[in-house]
CSV table of C-alpha atoms in Angstrom, one decimal:
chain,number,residue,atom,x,y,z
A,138,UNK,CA,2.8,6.3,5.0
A,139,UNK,CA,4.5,7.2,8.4
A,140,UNK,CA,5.8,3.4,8.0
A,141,UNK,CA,7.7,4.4,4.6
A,142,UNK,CA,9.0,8.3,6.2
A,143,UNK,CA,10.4,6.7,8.7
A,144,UNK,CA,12.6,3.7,6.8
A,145,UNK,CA,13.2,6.3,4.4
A,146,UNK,CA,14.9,8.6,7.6
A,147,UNK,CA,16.8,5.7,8.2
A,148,UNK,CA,18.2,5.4,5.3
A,149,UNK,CA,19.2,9.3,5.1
A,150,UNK,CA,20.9,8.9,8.4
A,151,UNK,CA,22.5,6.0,7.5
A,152,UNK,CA,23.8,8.2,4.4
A,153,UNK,CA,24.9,11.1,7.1
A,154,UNK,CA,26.6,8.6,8.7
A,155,UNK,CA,28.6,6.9,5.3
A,156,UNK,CA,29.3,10.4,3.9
A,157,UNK,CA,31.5,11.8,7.4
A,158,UNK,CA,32.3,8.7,9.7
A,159,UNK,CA,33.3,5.9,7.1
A,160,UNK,CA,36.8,6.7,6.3
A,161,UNK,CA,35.9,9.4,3.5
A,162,UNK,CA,35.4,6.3,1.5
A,163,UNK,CA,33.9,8.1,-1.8
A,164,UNK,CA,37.1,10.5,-2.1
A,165,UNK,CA,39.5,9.5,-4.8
A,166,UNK,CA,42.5,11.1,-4.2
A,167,UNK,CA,44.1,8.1,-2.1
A,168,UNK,CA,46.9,7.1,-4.9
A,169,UNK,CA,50.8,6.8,-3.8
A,170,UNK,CA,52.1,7.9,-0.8
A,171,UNK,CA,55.0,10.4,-1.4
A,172,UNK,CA,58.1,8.9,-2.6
A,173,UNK,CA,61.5,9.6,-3.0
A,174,UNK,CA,64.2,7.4,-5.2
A,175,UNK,CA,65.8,5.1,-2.6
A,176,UNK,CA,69.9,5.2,-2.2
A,177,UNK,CA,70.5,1.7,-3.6
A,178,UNK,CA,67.3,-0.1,-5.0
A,179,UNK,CA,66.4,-3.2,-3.8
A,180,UNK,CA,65.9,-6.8,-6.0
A,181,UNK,CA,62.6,-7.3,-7.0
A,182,UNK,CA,61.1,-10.7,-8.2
A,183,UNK,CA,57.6,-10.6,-9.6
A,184,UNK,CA,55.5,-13.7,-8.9
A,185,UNK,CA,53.0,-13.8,-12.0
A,186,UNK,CA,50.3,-16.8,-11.8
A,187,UNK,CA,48.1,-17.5,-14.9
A,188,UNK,CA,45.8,-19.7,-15.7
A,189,UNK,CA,44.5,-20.2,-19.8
A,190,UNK,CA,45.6,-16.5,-19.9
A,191,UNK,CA,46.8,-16.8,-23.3
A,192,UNK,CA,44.2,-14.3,-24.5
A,193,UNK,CA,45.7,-11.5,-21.5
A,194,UNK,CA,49.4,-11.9,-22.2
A,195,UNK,CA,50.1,-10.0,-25.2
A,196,UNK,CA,48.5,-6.6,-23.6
A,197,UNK,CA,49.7,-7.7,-19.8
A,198,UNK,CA,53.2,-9.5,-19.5
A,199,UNK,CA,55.5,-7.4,-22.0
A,200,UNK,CA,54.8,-4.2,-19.7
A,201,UNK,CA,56.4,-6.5,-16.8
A,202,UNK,CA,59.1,-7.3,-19.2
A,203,UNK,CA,59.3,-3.7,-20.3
A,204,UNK,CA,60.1,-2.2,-16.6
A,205,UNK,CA,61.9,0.4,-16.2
A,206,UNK,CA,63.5,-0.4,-13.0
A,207,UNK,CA,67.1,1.1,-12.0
A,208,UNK,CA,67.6,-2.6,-9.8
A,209,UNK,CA,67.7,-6.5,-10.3
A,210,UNK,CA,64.5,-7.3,-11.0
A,211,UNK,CA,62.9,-11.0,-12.7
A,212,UNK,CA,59.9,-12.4,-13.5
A,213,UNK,CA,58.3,-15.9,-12.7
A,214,UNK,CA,55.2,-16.2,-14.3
A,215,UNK,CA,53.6,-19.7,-13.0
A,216,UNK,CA,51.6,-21.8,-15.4
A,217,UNK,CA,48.6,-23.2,-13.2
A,218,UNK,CA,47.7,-26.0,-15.7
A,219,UNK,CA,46.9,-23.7,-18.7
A,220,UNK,CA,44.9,-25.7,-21.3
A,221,UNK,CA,45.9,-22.9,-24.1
A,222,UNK,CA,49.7,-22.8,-24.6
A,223,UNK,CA,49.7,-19.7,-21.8
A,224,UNK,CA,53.7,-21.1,-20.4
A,225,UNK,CA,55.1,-21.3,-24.7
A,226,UNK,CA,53.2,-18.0,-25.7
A,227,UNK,CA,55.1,-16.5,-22.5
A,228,UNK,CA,58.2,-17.7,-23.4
A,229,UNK,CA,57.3,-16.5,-26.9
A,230,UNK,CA,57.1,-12.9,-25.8
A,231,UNK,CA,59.8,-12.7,-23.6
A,232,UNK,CA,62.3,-14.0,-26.4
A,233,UNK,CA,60.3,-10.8,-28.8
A,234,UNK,CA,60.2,-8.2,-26.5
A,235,UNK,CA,63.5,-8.9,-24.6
A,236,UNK,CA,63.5,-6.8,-21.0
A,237,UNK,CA,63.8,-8.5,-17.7
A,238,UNK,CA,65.0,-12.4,-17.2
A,239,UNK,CA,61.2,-14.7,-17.7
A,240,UNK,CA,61.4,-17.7,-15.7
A,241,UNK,CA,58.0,-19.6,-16.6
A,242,UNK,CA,57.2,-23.1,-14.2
A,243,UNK,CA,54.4,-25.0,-13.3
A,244,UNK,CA,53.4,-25.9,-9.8
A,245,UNK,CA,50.9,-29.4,-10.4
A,246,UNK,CA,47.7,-29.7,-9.3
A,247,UNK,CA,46.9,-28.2,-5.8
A,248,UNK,CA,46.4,-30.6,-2.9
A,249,UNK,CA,42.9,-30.3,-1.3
A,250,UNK,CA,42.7,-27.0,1.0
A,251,UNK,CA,44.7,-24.9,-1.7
A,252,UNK,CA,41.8,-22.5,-3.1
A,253,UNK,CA,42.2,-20.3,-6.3
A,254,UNK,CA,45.4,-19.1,-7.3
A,255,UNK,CA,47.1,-19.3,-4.1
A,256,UNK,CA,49.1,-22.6,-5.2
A,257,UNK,CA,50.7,-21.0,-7.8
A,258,UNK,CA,51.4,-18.1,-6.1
A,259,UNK,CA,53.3,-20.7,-3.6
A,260,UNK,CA,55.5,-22.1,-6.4
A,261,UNK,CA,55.7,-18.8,-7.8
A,262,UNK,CA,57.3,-17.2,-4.4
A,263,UNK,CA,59.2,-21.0,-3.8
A,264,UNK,CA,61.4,-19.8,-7.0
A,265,UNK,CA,61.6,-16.4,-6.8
A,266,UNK,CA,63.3,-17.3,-3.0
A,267,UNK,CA,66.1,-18.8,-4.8
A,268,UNK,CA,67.0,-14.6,-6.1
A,269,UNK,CA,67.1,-14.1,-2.4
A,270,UNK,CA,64.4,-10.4,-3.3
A,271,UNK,CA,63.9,-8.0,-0.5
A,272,UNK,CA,60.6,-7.3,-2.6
A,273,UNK,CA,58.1,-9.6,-4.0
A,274,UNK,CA,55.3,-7.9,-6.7
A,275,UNK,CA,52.1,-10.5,-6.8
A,276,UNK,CA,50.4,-9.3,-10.3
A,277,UNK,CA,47.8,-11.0,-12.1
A,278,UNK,CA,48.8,-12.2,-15.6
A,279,UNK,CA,45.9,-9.9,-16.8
A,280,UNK,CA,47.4,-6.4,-15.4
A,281,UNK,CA,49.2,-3.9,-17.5
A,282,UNK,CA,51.6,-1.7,-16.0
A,283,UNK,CA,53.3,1.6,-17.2
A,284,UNK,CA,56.9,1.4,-17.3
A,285,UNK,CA,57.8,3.2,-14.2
A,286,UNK,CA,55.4,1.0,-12.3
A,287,UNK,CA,57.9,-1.3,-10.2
A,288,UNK,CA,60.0,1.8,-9.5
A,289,UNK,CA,57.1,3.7,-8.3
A,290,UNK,CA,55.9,0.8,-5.8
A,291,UNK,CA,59.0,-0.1,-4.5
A,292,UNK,CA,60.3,3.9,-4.3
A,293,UNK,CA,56.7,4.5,-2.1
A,294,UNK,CA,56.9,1.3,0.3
A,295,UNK,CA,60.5,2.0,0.8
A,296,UNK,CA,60.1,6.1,1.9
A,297,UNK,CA,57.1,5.1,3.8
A,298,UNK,CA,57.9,2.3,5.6
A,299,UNK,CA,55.1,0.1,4.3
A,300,UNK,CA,55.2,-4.0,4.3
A,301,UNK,CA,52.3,-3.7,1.7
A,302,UNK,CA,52.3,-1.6,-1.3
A,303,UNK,CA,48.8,-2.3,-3.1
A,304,UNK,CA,47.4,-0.3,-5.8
A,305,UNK,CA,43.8,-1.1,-7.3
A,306,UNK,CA,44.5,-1.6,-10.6
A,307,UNK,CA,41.6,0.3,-13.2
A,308,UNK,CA,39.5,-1.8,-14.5
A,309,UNK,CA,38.3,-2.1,-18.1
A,310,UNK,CA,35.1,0.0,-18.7
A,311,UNK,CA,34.0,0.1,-22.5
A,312,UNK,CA,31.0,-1.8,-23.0
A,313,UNK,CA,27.5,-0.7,-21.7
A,314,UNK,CA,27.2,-3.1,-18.7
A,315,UNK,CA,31.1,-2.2,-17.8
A,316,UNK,CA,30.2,1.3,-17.5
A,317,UNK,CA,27.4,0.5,-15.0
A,318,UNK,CA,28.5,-2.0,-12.9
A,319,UNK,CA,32.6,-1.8,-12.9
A,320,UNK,CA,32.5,1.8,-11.0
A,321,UNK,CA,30.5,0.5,-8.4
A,322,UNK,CA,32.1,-2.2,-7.4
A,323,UNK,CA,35.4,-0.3,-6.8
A,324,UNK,CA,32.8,2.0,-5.0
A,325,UNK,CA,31.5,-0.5,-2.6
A,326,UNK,CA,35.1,-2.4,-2.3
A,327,UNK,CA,36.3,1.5,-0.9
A,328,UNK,CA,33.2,1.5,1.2
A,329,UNK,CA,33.7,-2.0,3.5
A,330,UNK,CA,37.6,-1.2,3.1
A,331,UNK,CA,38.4,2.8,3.2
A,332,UNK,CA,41.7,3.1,2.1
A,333,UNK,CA,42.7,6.0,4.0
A,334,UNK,CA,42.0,3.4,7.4
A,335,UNK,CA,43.8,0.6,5.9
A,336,UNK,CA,46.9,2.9,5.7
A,337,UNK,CA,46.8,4.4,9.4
A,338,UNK,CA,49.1,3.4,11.6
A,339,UNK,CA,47.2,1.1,14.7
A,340,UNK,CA,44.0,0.7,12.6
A,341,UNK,CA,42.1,-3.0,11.8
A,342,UNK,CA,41.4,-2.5,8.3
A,343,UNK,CA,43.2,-4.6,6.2
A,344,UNK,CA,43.0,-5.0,2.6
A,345,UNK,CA,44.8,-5.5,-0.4
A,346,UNK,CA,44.0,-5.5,-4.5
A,347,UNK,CA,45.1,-8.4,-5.7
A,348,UNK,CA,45.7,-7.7,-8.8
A,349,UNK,CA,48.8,-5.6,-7.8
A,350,UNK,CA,51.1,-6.0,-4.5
A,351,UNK,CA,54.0,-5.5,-3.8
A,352,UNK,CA,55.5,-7.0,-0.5
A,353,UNK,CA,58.3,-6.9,1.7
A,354,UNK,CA,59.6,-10.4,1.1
A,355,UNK,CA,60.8,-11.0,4.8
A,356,UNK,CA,57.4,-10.1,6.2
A,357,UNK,CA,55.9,-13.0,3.2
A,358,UNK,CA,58.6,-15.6,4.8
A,359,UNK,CA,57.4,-14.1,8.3
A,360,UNK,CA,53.7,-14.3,8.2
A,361,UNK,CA,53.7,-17.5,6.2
A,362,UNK,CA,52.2,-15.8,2.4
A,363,UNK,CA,50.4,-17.8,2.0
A,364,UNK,CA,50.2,-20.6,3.5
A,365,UNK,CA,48.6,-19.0,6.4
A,366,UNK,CA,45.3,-18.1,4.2
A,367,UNK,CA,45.6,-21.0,2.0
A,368,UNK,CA,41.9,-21.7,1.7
A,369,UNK,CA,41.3,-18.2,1.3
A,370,UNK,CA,38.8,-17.4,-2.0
A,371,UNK,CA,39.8,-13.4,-1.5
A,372,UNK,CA,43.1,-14.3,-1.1
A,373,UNK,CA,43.9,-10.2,-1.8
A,374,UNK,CA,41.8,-8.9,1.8
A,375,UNK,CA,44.0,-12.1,3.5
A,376,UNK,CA,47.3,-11.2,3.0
A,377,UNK,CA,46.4,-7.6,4.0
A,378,UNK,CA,44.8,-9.0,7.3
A,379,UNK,CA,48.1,-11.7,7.8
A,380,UNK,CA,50.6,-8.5,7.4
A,381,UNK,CA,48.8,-6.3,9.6
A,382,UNK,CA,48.4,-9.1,12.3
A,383,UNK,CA,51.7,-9.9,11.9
A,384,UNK,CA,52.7,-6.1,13.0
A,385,UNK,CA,53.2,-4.7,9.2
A,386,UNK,CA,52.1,-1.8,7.9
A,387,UNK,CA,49.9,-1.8,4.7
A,388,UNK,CA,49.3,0.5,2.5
A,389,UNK,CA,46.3,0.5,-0.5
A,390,UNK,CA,45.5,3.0,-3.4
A,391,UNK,CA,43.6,3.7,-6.4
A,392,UNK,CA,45.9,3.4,-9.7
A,393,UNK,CA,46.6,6.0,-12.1
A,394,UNK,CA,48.9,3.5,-14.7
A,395,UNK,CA,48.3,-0.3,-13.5
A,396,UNK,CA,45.4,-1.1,-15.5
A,397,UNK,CA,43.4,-4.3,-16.0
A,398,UNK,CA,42.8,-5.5,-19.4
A,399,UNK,CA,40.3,-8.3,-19.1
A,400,UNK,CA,36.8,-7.6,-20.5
A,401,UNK,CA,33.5,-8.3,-19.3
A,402,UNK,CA,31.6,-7.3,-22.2
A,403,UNK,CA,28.4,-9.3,-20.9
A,404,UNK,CA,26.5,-9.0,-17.8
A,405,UNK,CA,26.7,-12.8,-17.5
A,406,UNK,CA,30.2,-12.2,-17.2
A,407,UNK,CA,30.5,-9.3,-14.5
A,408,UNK,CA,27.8,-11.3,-12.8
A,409,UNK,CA,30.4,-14.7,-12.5
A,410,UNK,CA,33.3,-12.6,-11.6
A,411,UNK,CA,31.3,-10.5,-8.0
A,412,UNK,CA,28.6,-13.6,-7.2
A,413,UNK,CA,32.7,-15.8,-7.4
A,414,UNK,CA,33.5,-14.8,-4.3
A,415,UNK,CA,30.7,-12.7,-2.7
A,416,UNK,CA,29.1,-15.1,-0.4
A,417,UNK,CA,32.3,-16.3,1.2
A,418,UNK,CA,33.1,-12.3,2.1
A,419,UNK,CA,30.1,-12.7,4.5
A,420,UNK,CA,32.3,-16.0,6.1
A,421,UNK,CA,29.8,-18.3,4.4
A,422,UNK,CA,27.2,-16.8,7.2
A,423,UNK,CA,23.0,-17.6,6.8
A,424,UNK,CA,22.7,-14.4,8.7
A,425,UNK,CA,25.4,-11.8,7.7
A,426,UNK,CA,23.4,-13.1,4.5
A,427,UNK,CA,20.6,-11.4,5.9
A,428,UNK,CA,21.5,-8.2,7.2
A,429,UNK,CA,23.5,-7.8,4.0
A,430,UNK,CA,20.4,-7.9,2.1
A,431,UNK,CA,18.2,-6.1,4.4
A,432,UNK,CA,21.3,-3.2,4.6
A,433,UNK,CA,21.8,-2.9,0.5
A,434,UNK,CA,17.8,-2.2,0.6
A,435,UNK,CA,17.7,0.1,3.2
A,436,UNK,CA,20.4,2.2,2.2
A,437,UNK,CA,20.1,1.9,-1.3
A,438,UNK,CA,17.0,0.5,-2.4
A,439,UNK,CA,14.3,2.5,0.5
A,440,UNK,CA,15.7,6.2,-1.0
A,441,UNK,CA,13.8,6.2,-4.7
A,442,UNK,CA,11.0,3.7,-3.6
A,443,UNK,CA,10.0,6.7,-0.7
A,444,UNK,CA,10.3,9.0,-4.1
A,445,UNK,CA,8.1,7.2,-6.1
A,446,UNK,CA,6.0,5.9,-2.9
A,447,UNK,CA,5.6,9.7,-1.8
A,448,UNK,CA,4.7,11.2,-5.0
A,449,UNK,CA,2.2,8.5,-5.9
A,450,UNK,CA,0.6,9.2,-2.2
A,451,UNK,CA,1.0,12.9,-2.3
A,452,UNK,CA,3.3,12.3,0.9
A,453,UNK,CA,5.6,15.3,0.9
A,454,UNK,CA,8.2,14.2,3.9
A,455,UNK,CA,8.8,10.8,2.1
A,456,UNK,CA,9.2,12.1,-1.0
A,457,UNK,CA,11.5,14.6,0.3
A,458,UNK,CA,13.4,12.3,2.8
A,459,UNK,CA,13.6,9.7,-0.2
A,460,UNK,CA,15.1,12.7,-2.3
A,461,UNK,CA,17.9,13.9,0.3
A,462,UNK,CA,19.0,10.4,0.7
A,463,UNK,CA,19.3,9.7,-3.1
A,464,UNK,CA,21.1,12.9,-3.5
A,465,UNK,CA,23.5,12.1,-0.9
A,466,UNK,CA,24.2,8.8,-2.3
A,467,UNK,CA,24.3,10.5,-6.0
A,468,UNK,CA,27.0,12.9,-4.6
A,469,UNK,CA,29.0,10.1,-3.2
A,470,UNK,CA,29.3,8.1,-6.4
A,471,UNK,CA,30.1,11.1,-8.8
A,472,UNK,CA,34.2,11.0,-7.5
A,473,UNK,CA,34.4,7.7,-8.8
A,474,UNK,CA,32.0,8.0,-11.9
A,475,UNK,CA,35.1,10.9,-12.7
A,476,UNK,CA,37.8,8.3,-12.1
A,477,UNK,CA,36.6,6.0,-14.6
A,478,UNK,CA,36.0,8.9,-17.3
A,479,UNK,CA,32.5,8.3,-17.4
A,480,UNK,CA,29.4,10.5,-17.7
A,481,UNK,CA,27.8,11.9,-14.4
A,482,UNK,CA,24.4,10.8,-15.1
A,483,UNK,CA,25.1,7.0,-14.1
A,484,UNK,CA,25.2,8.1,-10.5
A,485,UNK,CA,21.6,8.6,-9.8
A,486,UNK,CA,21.5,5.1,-11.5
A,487,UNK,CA,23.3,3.5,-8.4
A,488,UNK,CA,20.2,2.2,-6.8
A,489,UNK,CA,19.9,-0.3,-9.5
A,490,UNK,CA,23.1,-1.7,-9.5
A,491,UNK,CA,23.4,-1.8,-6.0
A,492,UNK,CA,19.9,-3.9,-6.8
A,493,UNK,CA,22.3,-6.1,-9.3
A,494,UNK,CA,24.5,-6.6,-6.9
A,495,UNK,CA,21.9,-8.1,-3.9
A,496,UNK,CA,20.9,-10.4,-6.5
A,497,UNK,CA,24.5,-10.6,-7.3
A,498,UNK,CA,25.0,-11.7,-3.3
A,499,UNK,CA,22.2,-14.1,-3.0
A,500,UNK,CA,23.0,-16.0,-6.2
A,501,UNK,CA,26.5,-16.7,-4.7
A,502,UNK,CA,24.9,-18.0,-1.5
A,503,UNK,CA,22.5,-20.2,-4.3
A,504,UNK,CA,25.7,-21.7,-5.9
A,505,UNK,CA,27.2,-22.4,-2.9
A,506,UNK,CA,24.7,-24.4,-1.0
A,507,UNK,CA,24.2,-25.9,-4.3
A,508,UNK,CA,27.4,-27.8,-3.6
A,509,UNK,CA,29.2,-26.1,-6.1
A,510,UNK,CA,31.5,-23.7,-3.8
A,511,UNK,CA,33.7,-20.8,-5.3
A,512,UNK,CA,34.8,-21.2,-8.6
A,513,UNK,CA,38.3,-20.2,-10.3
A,514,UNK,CA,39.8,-20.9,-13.7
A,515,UNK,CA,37.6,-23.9,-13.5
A,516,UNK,CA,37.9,-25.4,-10.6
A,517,UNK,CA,35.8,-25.8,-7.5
A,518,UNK,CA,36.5,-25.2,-4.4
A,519,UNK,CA,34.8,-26.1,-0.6
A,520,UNK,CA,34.1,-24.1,1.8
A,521,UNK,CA,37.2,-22.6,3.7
A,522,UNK,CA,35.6,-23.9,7.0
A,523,UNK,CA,35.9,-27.5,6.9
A,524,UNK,CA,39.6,-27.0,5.7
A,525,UNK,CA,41.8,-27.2,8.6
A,526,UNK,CA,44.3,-25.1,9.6
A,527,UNK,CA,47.8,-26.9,9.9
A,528,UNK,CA,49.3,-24.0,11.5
């Protein structure tokens, strides 16, 4: 019994630890910096890449069309090989809904070391270049935005001095399996990648949301977006980290009005889209692997089995230890529970999905040495590794 007190102190200190030295990573209240309407705003081209999106665009691309933006502003959505009429259907709205200019193109195929959307992205900046923007917006073809969007992004990167402006766009939570495992994986995103570090001035952290970023388009021509993380599978955390090296200044946030509107009704879905990408954010590595696994159960997993393991033995200080560290993991999840709109007793339920998303983890690492690599849209990639790096 002393065996399970002790791993179950562990995890409670590890807890201490997460809840006042990891960059406040549970608070909420990191959206837009302040912001103030610039003196003359600056063009803006918005780089959209899509992929058999056909089912997204009506909800996602009319808001883009729809901006309310006092400067030049276009749109380039990039069809990446669609397979369901994605480029005509866009061109369809944008003659219906009217708005901003739509350019739609099509890049090819990829050539080998090009991994996800990151070709399209390419072609989509390679036009946009032609507008000569000081401001590129990378948005996925299945985000909504509220109409003051652009002019809130660029009005906050341009009073704060930013490169980056990224905003984590809210993510659909309606069905059951949604409601349990979409909150925490915005939790545990905020947790390897506090937002209020990746905003300090002199700090390593580096991240981005992919889904909406808006980017100083000399620092893209500067730091080579994105060719220089071409092989990148989290192209998103990339960019961030090629900014930053680069001497930019980033800035990420939760969203109040940038909204994602792709379901994952099924678990089989939600698994696809995290096990994706999850094994090549531990670099691909046997052993990060390992202590990955070993760290989810101990700070996770070790709090309600000491519970359980201490009442069934009539072991007070595990059951107790056990208890404090659950409740200090409870208390950490509730901010973000409230963010999504959804009902406080799901928190206690964390050490489960945390549990869905080891298995999560080690499925990805299963796929991959499986030969089948990450997987986008379709398509297969290999691993970023034996890609070199043309420099």
């Amino acid at each position: 019994m002393s065996a399970v007190v002790w791993t179950a102190a562990g995890s409670l200190l590890a807890w201490l630890w997460l809840l006042l030295c990891q960059g406040f990573f549970w608070r909420t209240d990191v959206r837009l910096p302040p912001r103030r309407d610039p003196d003359a705003w600056p063009s803006v081209c918005v780089v959209v890449p899509a992929r058999d999106e056909a089912a997204m665009l009506p909800a996602a691309l009319p808001s883009l069309l729809l901006q309310d933006y006092p400067g030049r502003a276009e749109v380039f959505l990039v069809d990446d090989g669609s397979s369901d009429g994605t480029g005509d259907l866009a061109r369809e709205l944008a003659r219906r809904h009217g708005g901003l200019p739509l350019t739609v193109g099509s890049p090819g195929e990829p050539p080998a070391g090009w991994a996800g959307k990151l070709w399209a992205v390419r072609h989509g900046i390679g036009m946009a270049r032609a507008r000569d923007p000081e401001y590129l917006l990378l948005t996925d073809a299945d985000i909504a935005h509220a109409p003051d969007s652009l002019r809130e992004l660029v009005a906050a990167a341009r009073a704060g001095g930013f490169d980056v402006v990224s905003q984590m766009a809210r993510l659909r939570v309606e069905s059951a399996w949604e409601r349990l495992v979409v909150p925490a994986f915005v939790y545990f995103f905020a947790q390897l990648y506090p937002f209020r570090r990746i905003g300090g001035v002199g700090t390593r952290t580096a991240a981005a949301a992919g889904g909406c970023v808006l980017v100083r388009a000399e620092t893209a021509e500067r730091v080579r977006i994105p060719d220089a993380f071409r092989h990148a599978v989290i192209d998103d955390v990339a960019l961030a980290r090629a900014v930053k090296r680069g001497g930019g200044r980033v800035w990420l946030g939760l969203a109040d009005r940038v909204d994602s509107v792709r379901p994952y009704p099924r678990l089989h879905d939600l698994w696809r889209m995290v096990s994706r990408s999850a094994y090549a954010q531990l670099r691909h590595n046997p052993l990060l692997l390992a202590g990955t696994v070993a760290g989810l159960a101990l700070v996770y997993l070790v709090p309600p089995v000491a519970v359980v393991v201490g009442l069934a033995a009539g072991s007070a200080a595990a059951a107790v230890t056990g208890g404090l560290a659950w409740l200090v993991m409870t208390g950490t999840y509730v901010p973000m529970l409230r963010y999504y709109g959804q009902p406080l007793w799901l928190a206690p339920l964390l050490p489960f999905t945390a549990f869905l998303y080891l298995l999560m983890t080690v499925d990805s690492a299963v796929q991959h040495y499986r030969g089948r690599g990450a997987a986008w849209k379709g398509r297969t990639y290999a691993r970023p590794e034996a890609v070199p790096d043309e420099g």
